[in-house]
mmCIF file of N, CA and C in Angstrom:
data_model
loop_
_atom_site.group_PDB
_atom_site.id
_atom_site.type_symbol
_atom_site.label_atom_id
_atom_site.label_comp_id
_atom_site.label_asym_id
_atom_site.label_seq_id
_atom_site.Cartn_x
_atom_site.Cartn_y
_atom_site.Cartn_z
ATOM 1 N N UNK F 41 53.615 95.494 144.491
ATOM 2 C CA UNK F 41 52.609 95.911 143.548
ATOM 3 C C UNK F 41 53.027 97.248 142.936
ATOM 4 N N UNK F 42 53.036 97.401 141.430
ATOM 5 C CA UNK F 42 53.364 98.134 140.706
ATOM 6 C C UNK F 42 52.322 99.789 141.022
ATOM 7 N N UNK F 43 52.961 100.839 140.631
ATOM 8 C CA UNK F 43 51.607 102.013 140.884
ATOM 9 C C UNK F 43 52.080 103.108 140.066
ATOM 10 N N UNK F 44 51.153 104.002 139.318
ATOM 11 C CA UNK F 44 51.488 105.095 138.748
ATOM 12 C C UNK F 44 51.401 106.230 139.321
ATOM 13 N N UNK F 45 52.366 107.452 138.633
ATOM 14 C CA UNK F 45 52.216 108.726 139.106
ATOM 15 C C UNK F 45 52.430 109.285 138.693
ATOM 16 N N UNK F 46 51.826 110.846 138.440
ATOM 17 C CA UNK F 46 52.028 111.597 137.702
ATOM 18 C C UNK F 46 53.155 112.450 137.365
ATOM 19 N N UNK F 47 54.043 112.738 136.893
ATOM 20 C CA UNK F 47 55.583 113.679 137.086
ATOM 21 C C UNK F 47 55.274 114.559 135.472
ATOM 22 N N UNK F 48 55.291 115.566 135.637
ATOM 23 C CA UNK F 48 55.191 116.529 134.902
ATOM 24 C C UNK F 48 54.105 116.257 133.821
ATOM 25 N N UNK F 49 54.594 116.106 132.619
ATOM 26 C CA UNK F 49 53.414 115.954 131.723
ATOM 27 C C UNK F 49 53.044 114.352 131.442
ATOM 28 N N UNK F 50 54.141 113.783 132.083
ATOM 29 C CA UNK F 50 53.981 112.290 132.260
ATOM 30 C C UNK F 50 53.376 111.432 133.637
ATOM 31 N N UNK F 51 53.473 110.023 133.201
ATOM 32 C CA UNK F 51 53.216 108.895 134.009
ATOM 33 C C UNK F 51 54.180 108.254 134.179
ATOM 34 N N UNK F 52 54.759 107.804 135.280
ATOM 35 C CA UNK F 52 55.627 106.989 135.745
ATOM 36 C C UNK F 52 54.952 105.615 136.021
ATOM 37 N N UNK F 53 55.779 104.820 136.185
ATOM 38 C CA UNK F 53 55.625 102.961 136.776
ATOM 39 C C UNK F 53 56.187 102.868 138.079
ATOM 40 N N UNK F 54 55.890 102.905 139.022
ATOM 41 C CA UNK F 54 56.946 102.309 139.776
ATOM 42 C C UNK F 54 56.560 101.258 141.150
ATOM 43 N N UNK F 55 57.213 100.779 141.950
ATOM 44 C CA UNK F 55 57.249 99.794 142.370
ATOM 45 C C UNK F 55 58.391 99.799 143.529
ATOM 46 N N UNK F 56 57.875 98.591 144.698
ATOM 47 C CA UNK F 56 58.964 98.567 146.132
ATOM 48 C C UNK F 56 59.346 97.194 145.772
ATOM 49 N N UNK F 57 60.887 97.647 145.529
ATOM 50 C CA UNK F 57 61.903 96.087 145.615
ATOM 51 C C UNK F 57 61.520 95.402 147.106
ATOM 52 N N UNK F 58 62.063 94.175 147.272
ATOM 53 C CA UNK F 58 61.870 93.349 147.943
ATOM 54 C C UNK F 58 62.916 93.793 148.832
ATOM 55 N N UNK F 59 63.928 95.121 149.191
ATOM 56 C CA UNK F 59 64.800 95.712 149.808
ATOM 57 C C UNK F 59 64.367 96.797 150.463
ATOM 58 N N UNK F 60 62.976 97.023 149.770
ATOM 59 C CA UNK F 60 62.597 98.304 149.987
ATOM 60 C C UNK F 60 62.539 99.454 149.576
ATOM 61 N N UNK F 61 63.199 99.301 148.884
ATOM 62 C CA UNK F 61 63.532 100.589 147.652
ATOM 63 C C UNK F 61 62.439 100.741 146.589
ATOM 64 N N UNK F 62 62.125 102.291 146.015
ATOM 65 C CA UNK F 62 61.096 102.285 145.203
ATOM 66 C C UNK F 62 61.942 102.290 144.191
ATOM 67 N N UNK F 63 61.445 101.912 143.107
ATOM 68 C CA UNK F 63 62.196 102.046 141.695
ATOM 69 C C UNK F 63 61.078 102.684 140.673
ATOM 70 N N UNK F 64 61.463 103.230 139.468
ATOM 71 C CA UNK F 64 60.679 103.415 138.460
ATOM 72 C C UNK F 64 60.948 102.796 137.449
ATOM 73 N N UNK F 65 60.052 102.157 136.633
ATOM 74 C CA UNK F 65 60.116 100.916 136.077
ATOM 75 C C UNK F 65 60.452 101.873 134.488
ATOM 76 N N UNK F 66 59.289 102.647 134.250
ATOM 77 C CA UNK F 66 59.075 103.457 132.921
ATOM 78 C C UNK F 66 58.153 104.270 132.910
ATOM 79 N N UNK F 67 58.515 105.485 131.886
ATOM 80 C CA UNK F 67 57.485 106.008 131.750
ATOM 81 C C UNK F 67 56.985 106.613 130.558
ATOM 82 N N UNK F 68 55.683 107.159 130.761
ATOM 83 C CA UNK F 68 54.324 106.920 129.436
ATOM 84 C C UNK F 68 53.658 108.234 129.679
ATOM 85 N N UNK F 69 53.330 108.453 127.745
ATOM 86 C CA UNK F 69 52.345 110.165 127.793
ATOM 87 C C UNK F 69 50.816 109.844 128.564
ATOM 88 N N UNK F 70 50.510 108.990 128.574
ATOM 89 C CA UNK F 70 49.368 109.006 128.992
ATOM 90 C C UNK F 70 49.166 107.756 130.537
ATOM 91 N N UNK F 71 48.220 108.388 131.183
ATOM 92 C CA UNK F 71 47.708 107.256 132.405
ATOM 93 C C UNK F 71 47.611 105.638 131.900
ATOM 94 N N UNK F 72 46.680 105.561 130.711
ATOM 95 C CA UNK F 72 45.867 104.343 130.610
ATOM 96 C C UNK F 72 47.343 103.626 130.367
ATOM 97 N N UNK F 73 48.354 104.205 129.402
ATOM 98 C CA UNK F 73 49.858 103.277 128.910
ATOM 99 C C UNK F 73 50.440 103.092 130.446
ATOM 100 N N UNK F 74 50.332 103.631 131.149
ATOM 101 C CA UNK F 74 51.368 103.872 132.334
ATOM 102 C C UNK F 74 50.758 102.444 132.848
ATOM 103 N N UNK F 75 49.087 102.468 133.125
ATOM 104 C CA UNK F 75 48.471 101.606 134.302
ATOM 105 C C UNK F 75 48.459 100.096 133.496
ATOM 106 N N UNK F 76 48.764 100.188 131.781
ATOM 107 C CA UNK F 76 48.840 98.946 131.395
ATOM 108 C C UNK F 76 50.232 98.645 131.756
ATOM 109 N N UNK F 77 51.027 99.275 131.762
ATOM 110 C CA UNK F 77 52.380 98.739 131.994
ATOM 111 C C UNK F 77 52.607 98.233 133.332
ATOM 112 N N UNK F 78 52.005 99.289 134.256
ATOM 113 C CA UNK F 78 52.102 98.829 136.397
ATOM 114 C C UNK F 78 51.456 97.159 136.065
ATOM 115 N N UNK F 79 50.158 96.854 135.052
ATOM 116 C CA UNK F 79 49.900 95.359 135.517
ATOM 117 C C UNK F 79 50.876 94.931 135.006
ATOM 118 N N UNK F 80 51.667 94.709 133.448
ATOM 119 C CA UNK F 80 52.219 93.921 133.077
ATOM 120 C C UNK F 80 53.521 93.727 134.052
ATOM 121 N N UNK F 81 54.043 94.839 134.916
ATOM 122 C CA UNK F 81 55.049 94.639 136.037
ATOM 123 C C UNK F 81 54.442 93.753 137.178
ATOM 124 N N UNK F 82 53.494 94.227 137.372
ATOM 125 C CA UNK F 82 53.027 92.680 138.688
ATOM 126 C C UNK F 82 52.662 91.185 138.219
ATOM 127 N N UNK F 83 52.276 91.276 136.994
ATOM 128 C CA UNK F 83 52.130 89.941 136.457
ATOM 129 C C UNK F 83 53.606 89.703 136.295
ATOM 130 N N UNK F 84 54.767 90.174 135.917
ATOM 131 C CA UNK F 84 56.055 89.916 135.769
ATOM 132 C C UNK F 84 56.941 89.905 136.861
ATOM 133 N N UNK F 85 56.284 90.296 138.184
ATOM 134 C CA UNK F 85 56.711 89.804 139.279
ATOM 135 C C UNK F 85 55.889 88.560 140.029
ATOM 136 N N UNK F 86 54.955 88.602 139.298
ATOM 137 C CA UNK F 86 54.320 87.266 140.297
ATOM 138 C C UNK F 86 54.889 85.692 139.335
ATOM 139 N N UNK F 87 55.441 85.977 138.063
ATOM 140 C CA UNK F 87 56.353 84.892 137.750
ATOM 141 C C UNK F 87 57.223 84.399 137.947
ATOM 142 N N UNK F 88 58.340 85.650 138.420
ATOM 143 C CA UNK F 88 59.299 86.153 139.051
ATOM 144 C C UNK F 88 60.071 85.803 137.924
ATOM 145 N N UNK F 89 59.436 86.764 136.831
ATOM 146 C CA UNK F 89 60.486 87.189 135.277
ATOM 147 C C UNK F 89 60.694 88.324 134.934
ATOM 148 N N UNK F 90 60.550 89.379 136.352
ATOM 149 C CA UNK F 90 60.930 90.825 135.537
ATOM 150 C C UNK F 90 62.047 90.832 135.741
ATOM 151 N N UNK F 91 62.541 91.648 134.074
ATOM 152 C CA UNK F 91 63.940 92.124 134.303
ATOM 153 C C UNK F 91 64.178 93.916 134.293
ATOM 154 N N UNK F 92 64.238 94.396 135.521
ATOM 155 C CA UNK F 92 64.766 95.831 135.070
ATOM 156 C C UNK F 92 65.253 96.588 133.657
ATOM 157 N N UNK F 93 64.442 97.028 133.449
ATOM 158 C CA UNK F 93 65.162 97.853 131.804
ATOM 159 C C UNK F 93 66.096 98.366 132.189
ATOM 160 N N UNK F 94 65.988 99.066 133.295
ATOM 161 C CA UNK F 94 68.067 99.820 133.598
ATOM 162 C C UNK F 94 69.437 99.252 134.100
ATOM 163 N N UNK F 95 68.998 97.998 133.855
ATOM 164 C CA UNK F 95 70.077 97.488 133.883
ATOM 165 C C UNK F 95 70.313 96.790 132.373
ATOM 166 N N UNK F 96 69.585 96.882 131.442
ATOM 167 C CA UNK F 96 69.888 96.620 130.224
ATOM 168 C C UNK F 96 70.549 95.525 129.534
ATOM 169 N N UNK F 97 69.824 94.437 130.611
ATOM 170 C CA UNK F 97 69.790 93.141 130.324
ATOM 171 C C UNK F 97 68.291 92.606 128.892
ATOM 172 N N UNK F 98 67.699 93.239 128.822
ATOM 173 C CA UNK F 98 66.934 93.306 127.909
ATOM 174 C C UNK F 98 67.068 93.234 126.583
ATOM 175 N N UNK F 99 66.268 92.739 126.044
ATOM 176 C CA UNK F 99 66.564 92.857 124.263
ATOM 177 C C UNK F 99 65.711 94.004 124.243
ATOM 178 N N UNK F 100 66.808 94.521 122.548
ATOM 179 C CA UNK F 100 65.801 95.896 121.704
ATOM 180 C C UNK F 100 64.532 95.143 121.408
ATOM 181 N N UNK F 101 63.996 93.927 120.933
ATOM 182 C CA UNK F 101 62.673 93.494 121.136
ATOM 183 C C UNK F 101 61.909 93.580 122.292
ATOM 184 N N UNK F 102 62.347 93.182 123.272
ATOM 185 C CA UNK F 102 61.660 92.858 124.608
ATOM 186 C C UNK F 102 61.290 94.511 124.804
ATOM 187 N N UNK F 103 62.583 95.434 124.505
ATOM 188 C CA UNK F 103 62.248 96.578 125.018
ATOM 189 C C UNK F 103 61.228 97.757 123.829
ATOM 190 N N UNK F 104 61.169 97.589 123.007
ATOM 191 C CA UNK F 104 59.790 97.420 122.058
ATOM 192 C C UNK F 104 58.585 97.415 122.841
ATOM 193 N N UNK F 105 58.513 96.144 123.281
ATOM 194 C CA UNK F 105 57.114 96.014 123.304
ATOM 195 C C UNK F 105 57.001 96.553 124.842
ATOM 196 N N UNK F 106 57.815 97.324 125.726
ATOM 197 C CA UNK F 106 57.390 98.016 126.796
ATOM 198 C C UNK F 106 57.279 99.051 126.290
ATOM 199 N N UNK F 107 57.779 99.860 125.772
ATOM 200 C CA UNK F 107 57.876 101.027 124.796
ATOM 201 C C UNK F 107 56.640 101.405 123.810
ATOM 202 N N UNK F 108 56.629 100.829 123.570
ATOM 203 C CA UNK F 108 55.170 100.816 122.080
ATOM 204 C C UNK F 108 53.916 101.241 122.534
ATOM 205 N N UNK F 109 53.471 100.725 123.806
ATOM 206 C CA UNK F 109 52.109 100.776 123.961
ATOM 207 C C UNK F 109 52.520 102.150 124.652
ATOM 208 N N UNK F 110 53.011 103.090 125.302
ATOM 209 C CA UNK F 110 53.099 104.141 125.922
ATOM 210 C C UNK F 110 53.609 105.139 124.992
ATOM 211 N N UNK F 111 53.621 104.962 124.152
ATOM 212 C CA UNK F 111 54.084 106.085 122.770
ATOM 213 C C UNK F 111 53.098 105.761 121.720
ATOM 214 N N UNK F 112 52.630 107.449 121.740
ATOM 215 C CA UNK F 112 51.801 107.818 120.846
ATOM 216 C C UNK F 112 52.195 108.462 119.911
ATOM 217 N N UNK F 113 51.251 108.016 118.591
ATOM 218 C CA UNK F 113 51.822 108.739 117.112
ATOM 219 C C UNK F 113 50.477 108.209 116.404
ATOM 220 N N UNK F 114 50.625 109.097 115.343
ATOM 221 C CA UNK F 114 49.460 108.607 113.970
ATOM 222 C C UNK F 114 49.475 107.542 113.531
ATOM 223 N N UNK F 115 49.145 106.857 112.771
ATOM 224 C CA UNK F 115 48.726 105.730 111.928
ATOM 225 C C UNK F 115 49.779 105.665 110.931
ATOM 226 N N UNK F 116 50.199 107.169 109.807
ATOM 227 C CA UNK F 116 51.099 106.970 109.392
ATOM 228 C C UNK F 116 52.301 106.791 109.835
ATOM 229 N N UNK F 117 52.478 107.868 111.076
ATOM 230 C CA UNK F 117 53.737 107.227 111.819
ATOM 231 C C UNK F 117 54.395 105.851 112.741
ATOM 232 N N UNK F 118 53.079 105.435 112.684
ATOM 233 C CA UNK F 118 52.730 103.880 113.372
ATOM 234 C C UNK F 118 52.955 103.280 112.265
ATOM 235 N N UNK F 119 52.834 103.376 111.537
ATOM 236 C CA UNK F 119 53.347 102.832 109.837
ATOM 237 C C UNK F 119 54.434 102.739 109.208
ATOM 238 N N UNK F 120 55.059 104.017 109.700
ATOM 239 C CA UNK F 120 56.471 104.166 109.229
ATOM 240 C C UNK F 120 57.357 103.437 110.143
ATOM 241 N N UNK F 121 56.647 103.596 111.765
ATOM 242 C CA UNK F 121 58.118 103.026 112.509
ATOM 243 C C UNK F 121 58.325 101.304 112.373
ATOM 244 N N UNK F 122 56.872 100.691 112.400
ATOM 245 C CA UNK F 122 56.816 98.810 111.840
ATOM 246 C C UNK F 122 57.528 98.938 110.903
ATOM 247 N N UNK F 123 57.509 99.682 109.678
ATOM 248 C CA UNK F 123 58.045 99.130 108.290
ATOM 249 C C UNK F 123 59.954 99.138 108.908
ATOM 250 N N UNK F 124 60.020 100.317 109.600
ATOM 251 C CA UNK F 124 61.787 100.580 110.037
ATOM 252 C C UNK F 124 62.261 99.267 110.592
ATOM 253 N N UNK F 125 61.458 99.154 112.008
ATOM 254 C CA UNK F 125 61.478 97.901 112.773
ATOM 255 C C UNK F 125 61.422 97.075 112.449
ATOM 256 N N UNK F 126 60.775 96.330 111.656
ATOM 257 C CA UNK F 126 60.096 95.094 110.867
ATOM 258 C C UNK F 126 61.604 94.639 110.235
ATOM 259 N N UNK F 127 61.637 96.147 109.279
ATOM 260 C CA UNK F 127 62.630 95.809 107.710
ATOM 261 C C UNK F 127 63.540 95.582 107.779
ATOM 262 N N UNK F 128 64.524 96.170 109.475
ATOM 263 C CA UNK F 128 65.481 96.406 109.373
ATOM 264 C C UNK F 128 66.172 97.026 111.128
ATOM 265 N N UNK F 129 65.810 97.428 111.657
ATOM 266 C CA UNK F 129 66.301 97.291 113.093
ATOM 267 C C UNK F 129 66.002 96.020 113.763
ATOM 268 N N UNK F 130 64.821 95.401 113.837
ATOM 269 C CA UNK F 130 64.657 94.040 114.367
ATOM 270 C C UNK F 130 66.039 93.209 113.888
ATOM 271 N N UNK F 131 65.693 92.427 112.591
ATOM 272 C CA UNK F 131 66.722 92.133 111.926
ATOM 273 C C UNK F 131 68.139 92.010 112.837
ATOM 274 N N UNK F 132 68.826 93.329 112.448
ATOM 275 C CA UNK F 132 69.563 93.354 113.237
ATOM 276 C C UNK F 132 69.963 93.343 114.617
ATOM 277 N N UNK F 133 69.289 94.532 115.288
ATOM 278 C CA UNK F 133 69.477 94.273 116.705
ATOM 279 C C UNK F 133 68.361 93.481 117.751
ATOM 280 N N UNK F 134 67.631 93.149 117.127
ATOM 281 C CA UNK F 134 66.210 92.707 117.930
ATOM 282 C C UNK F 134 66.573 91.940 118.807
ATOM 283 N N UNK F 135 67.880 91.068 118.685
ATOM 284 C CA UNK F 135 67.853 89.569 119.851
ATOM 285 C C UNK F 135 69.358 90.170 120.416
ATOM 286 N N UNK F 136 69.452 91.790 120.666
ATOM 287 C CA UNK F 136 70.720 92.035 121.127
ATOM 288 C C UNK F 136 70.341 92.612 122.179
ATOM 289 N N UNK F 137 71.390 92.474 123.812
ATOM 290 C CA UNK F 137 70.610 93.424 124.879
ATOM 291 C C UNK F 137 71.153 94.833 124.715
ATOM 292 N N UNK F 138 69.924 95.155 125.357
ATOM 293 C CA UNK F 138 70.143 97.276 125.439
ATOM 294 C C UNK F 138 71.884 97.327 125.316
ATOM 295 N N UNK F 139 72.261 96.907 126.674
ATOM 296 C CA UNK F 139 73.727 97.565 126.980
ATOM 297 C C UNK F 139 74.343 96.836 126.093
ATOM 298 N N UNK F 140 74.790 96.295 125.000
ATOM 299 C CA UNK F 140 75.568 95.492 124.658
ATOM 300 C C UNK F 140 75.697 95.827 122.946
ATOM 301 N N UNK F 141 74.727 97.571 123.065
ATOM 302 C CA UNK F 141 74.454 98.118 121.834
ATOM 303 C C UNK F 141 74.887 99.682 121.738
ATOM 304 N N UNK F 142 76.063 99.759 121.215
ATOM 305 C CA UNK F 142 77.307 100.638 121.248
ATOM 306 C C UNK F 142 77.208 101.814 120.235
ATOM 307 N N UNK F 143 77.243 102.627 120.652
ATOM 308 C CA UNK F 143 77.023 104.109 119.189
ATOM 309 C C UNK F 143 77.883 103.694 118.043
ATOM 310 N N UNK F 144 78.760 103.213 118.143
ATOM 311 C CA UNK F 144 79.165 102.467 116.923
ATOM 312 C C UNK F 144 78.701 101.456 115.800
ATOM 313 N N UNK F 145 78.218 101.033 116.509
ATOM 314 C CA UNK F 145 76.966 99.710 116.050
ATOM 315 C C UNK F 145 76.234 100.156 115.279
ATOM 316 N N UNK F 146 75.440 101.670 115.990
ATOM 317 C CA UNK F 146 74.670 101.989 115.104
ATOM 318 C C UNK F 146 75.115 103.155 114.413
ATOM 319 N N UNK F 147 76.040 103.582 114.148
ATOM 320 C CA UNK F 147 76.552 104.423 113.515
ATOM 321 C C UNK F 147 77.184 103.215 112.166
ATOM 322 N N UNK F 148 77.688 102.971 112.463
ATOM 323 C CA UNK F 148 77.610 101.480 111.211
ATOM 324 C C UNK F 148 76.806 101.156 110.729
ATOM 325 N N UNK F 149 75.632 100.810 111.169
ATOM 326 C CA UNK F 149 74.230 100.180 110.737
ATOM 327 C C UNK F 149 73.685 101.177 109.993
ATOM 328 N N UNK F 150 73.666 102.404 110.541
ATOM 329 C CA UNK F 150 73.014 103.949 109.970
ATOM 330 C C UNK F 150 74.171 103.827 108.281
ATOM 331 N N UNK F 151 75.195 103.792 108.411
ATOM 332 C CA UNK F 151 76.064 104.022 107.302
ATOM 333 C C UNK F 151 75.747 103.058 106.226
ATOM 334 N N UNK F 152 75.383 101.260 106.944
ATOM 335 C CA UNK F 152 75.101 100.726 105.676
ATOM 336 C C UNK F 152 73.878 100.572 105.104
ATOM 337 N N UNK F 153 72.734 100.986 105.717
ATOM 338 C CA UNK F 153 71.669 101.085 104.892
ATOM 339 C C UNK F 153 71.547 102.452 104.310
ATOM 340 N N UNK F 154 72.054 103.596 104.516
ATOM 341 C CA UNK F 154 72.810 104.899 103.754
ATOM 342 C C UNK F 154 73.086 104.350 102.409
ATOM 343 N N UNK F 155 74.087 103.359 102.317
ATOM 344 C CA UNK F 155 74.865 102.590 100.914
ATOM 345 C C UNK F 155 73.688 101.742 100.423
ATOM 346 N N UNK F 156 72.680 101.623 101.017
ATOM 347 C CA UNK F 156 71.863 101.031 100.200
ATOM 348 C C UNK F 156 70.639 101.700 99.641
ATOM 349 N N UNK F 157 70.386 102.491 100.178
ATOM 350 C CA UNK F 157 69.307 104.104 99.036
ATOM 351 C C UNK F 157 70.255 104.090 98.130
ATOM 352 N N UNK F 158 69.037 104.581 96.868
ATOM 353 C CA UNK F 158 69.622 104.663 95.489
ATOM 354 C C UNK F 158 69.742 106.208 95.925
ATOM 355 N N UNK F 159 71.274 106.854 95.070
ATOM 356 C CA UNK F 159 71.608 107.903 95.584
ATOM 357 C C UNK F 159 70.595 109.030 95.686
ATOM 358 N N UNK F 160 69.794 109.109 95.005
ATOM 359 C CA UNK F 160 68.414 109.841 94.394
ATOM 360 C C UNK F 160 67.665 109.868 96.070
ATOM 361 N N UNK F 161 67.575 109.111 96.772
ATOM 362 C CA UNK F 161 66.826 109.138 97.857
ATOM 363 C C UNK F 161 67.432 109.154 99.216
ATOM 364 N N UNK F 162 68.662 109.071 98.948
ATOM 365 C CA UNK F 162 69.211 109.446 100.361
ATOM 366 C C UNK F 162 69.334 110.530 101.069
ATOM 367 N N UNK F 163 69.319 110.946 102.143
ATOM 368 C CA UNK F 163 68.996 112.314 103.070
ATOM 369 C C UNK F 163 69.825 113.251 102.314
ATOM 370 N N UNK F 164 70.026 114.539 102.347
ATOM 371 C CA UNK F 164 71.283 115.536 102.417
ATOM 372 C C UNK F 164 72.144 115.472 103.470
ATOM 373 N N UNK F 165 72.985 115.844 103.577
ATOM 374 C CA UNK F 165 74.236 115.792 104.724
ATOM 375 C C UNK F 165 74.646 117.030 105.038
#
């Protein structure tokens, strides 16, 4: 059974492997994200479909939606990051796992949607 705790200004997840070992699953600014995440870990062990995020067998989707509900932001910024995600990181990496996603990758990816702002709107350098 999954349980939270407090570590500095955060909430942790964590949980006793079937070895015995505690692990920490993830962690969240607030309690209520932390204690939704401890159920969604025991419901994901009583299927026996959790997969460790640190071992980074996971998709950037899968790992989204552990992520999302424990990160807080405004409405506009909740706005801005769907339109990113939605438009254009999903897209690409959404059905790729964590580890199997290389600073290169996205240093590429960063470069070609760069080439695609009209020059007028692209960052300064």
């Amino acid at each position: 059974m999954a349980w939270v705790e407090k570590r500095g200004d955060s909430f942790r997840v964590r949980f006793r492997k079937a070895d015995g070992n505690v692990v920490t699953d993830s962690s969240h600014p607030t309690w209520a994200a932390a204690e939704l995440r401890s159920k969604q870990v025991d419901i994901e062990h009583a299927r026996d479909a959790y997969i460790d995020p640190a071992r980074g067998r996971i998709t950037l989707a899968e790992w989204i939606t552990i992520w999302e509900p424990g990160h807080e932001a405004g409405d506009a910024k909740w706005a801005a990051y769907h339109s990113h995600l939605c438009n254009h990181i999903l897209p690409r990496f959404g059905n790729v796992p964590l580890n199997k996603i290389a600073r290169q990758d996205i240093k590429a990816f960063v470069k070609t949607l760069k080439g695609a702002l009209p020059r007028a709107a692209q960052p300064a350098s």
